[in-house]
mmCIF file of C-alpha atoms in Angstrom:
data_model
loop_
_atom_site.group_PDB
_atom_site.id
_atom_site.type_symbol
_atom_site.label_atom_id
_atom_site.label_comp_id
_atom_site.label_asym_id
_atom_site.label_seq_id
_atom_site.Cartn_x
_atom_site.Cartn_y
_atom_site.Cartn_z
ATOM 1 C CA UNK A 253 20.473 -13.637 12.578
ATOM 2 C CA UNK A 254 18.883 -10.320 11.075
ATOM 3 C CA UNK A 255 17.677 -7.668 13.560
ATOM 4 C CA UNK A 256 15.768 -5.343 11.278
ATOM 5 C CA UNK A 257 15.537 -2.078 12.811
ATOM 6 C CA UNK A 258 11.334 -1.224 13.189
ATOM 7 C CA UNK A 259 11.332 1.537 11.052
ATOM 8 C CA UNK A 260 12.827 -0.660 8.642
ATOM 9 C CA UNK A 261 9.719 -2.683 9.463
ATOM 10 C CA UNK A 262 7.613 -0.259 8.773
ATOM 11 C CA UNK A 263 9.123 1.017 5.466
ATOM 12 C CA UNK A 264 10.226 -2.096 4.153
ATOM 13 C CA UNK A 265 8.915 -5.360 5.446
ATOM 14 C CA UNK A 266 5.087 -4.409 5.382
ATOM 15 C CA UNK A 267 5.066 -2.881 2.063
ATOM 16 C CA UNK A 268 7.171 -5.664 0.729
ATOM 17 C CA UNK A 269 4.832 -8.446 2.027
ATOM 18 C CA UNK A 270 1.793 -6.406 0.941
ATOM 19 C CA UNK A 271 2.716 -6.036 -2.699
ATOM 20 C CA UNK A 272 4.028 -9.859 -2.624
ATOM 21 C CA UNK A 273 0.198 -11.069 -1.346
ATOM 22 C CA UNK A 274 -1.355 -9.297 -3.610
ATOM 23 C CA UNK A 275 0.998 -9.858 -6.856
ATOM 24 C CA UNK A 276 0.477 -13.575 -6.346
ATOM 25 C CA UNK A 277 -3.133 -13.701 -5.469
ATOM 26 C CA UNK A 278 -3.732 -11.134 -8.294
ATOM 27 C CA UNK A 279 -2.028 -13.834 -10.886
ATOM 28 C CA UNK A 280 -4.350 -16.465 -9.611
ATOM 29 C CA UNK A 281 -7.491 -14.407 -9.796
ATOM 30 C CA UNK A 282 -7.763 -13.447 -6.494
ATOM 31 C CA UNK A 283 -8.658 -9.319 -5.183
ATOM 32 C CA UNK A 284 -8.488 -9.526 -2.110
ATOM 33 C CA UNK A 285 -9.756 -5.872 -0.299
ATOM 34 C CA UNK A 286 -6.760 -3.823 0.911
ATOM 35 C CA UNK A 287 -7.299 -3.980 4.198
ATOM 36 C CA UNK A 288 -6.829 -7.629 4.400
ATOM 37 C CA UNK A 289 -3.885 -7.037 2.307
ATOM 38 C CA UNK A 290 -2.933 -4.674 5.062
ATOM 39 C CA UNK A 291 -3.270 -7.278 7.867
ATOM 40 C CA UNK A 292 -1.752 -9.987 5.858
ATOM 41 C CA UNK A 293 1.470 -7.501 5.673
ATOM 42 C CA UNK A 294 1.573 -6.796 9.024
ATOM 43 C CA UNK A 295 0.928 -10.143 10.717
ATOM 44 C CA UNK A 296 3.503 -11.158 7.959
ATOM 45 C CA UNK A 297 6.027 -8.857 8.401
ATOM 46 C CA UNK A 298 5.790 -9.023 12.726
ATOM 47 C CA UNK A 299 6.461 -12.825 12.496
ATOM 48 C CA UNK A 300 9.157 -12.412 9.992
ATOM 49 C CA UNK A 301 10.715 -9.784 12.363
ATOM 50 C CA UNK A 302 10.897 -12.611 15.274
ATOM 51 C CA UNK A 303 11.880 -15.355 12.501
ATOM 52 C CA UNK A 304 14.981 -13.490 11.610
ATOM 53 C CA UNK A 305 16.353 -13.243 14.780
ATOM 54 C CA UNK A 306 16.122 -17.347 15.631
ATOM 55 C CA UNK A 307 19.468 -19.026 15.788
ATOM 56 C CA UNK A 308 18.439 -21.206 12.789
ATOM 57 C CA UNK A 309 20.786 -21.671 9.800
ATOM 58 C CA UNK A 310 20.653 -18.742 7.414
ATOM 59 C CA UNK A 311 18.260 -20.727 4.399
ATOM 60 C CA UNK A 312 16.176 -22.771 6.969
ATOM 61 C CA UNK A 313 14.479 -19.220 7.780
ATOM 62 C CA UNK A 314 13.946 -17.877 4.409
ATOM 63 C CA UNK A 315 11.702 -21.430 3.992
ATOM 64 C CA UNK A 316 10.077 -21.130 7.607
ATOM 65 C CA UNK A 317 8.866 -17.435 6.353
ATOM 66 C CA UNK A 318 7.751 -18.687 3.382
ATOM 67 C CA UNK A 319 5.699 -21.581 4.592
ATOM 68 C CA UNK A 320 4.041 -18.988 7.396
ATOM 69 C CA UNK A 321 3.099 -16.098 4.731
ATOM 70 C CA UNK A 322 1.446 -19.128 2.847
ATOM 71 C CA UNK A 323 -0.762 -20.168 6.318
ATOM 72 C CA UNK A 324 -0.927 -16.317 7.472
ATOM 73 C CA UNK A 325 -3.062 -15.378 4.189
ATOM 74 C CA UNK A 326 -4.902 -19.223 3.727
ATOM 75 C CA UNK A 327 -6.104 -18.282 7.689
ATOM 76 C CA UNK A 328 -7.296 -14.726 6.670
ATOM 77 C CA UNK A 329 -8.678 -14.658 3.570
ATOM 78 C CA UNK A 330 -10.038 -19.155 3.312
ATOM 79 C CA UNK A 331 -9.025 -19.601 -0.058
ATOM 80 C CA UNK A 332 -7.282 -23.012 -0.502
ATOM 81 C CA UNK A 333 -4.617 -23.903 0.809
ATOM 82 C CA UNK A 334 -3.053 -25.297 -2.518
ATOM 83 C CA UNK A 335 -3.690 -22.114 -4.611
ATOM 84 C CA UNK A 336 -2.408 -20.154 -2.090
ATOM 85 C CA UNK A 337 1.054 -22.125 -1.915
ATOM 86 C CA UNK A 338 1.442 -22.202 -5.280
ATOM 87 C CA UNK A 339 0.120 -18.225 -5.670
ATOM 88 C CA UNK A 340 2.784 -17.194 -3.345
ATOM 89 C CA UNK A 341 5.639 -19.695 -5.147
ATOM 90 C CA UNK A 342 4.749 -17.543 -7.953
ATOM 91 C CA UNK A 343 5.092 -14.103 -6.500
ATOM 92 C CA UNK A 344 7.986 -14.843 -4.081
ATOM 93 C CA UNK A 345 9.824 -16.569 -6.962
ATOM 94 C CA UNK A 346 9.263 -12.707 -8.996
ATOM 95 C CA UNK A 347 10.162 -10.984 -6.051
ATOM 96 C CA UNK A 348 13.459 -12.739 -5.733
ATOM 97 C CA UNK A 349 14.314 -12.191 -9.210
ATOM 98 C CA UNK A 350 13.383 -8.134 -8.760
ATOM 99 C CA UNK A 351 15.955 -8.607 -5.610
ATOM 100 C CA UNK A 352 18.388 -10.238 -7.017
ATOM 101 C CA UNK A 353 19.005 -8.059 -9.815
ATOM 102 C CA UNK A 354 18.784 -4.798 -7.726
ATOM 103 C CA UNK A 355 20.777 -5.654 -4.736
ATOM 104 C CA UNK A 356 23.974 -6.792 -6.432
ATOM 105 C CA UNK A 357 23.685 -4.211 -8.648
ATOM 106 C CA UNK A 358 23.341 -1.250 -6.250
ATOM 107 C CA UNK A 359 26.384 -2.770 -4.569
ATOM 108 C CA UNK A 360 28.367 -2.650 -7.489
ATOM 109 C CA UNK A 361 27.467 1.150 -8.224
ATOM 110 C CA UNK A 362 27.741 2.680 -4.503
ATOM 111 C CA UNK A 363 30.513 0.151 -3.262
ATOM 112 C CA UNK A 364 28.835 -0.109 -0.105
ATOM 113 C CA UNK A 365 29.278 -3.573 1.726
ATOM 114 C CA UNK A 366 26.136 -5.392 2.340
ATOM 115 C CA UNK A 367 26.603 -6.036 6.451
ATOM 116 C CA UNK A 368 27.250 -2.045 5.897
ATOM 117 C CA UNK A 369 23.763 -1.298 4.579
ATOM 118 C CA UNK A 370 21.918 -4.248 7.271
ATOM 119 C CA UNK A 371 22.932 -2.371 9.871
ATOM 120 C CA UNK A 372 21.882 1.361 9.154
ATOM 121 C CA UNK A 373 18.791 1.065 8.941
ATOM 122 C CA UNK A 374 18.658 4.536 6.541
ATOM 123 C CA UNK A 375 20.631 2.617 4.026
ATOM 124 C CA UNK A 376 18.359 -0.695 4.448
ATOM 125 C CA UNK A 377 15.325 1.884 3.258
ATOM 126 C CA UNK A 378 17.228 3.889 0.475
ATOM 127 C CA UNK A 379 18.468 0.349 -1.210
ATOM 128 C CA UNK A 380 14.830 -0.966 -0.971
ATOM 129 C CA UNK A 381 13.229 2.134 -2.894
ATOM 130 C CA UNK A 382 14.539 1.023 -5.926
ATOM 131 C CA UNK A 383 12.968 -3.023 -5.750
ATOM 132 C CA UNK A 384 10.069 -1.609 -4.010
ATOM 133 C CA UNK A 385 9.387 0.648 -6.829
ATOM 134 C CA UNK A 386 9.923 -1.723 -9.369
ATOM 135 C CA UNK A 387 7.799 -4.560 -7.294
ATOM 136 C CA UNK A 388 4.720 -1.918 -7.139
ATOM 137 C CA UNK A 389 4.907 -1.120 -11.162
ATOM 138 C CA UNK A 390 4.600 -4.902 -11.600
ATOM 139 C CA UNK A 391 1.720 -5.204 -9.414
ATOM 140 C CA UNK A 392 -0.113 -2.119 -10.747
ATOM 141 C CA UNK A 393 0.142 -3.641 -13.798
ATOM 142 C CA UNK A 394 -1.243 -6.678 -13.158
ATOM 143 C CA UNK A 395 -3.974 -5.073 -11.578
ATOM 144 C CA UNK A 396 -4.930 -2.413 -14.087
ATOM 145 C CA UNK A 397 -4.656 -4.900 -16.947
ATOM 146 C CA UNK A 398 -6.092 -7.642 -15.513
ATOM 147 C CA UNK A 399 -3.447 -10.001 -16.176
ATOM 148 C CA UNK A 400 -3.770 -13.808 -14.742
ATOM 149 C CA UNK A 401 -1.685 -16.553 -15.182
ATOM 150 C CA UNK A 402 -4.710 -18.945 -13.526
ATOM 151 C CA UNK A 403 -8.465 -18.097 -12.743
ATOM 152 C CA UNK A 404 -9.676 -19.151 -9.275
ATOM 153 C CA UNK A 405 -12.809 -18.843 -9.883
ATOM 154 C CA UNK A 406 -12.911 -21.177 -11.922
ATOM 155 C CA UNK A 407 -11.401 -24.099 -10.484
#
């Protein structure tokens, strides 16, 4: 169980689901306007707030978030369901891979234990910066270049 502090929320959680909408639908051909992108991050990032703190085994709600953030943005923007899923599969999957190279890494160099930097909440930020960062570069480069790996439109 994760209690993210709300200005975590606000720092992290939105911006993080924002740029992870729009990286995947952005790869499948998909620009959506930003404030849909907006409510997609915040409906997103409220209901992962209240998943996190369920009683549920620690990987069961990583898969429950996932499967919501695909129905959140199918229900606001009506694009298939299936390119959707397999948008955000995409996105999440680059996300993780951003994470998962940052986070162990930023241990390393500061030496800080992880439940250490989960509960301040001005750590949580400061070790998000550089992911977050890195995550925005990636999806200002797919946007200013144009890159897709599919093209909705036509399918």
């Amino acid at each position: 169980m994760d209690k993210m502090p709300l200005v975590a929320v606000l720092l992290i959680s939105i911006p993080e689901e924002i740029m992870i909408s729009a990286l995947g639908l952005m790869l499948f051909g998909i620009k959506p306007p930003i404030g849909k992108l907006v409510l997609i991050g915040v409906v997103q990032a409220t209901i992962s707030y209240f998943v996190r703190m369920l009683p549920i085994i620690f990987g069961v709600h990583t898969l429950l978030q996932g499967l919501l953030f695909t129905v959140v943005i199918w229900l606001v923007l009506r694009v298939p369901f299936r390119f959707v899923l397999a948008a955000m599969l995409v996105s999440i999957s680059i996300y993780t891979v951003i994470d998962a190279t940052f986070v162990p890494m930023l241990l390393d160099i500061t030496g800080i234990p992880l439940e250490v930097i989960l509960n301040n909440a001005r750590l949580r930020i400061l070790f998000f910066l550089p992911q977050g960062v890195t995550m925005l570069l990636v999806v200002l480069l797919v946007y200013f270049f144009d890159f897709r790996l599919i093209n909705y439109k036509f399918l």
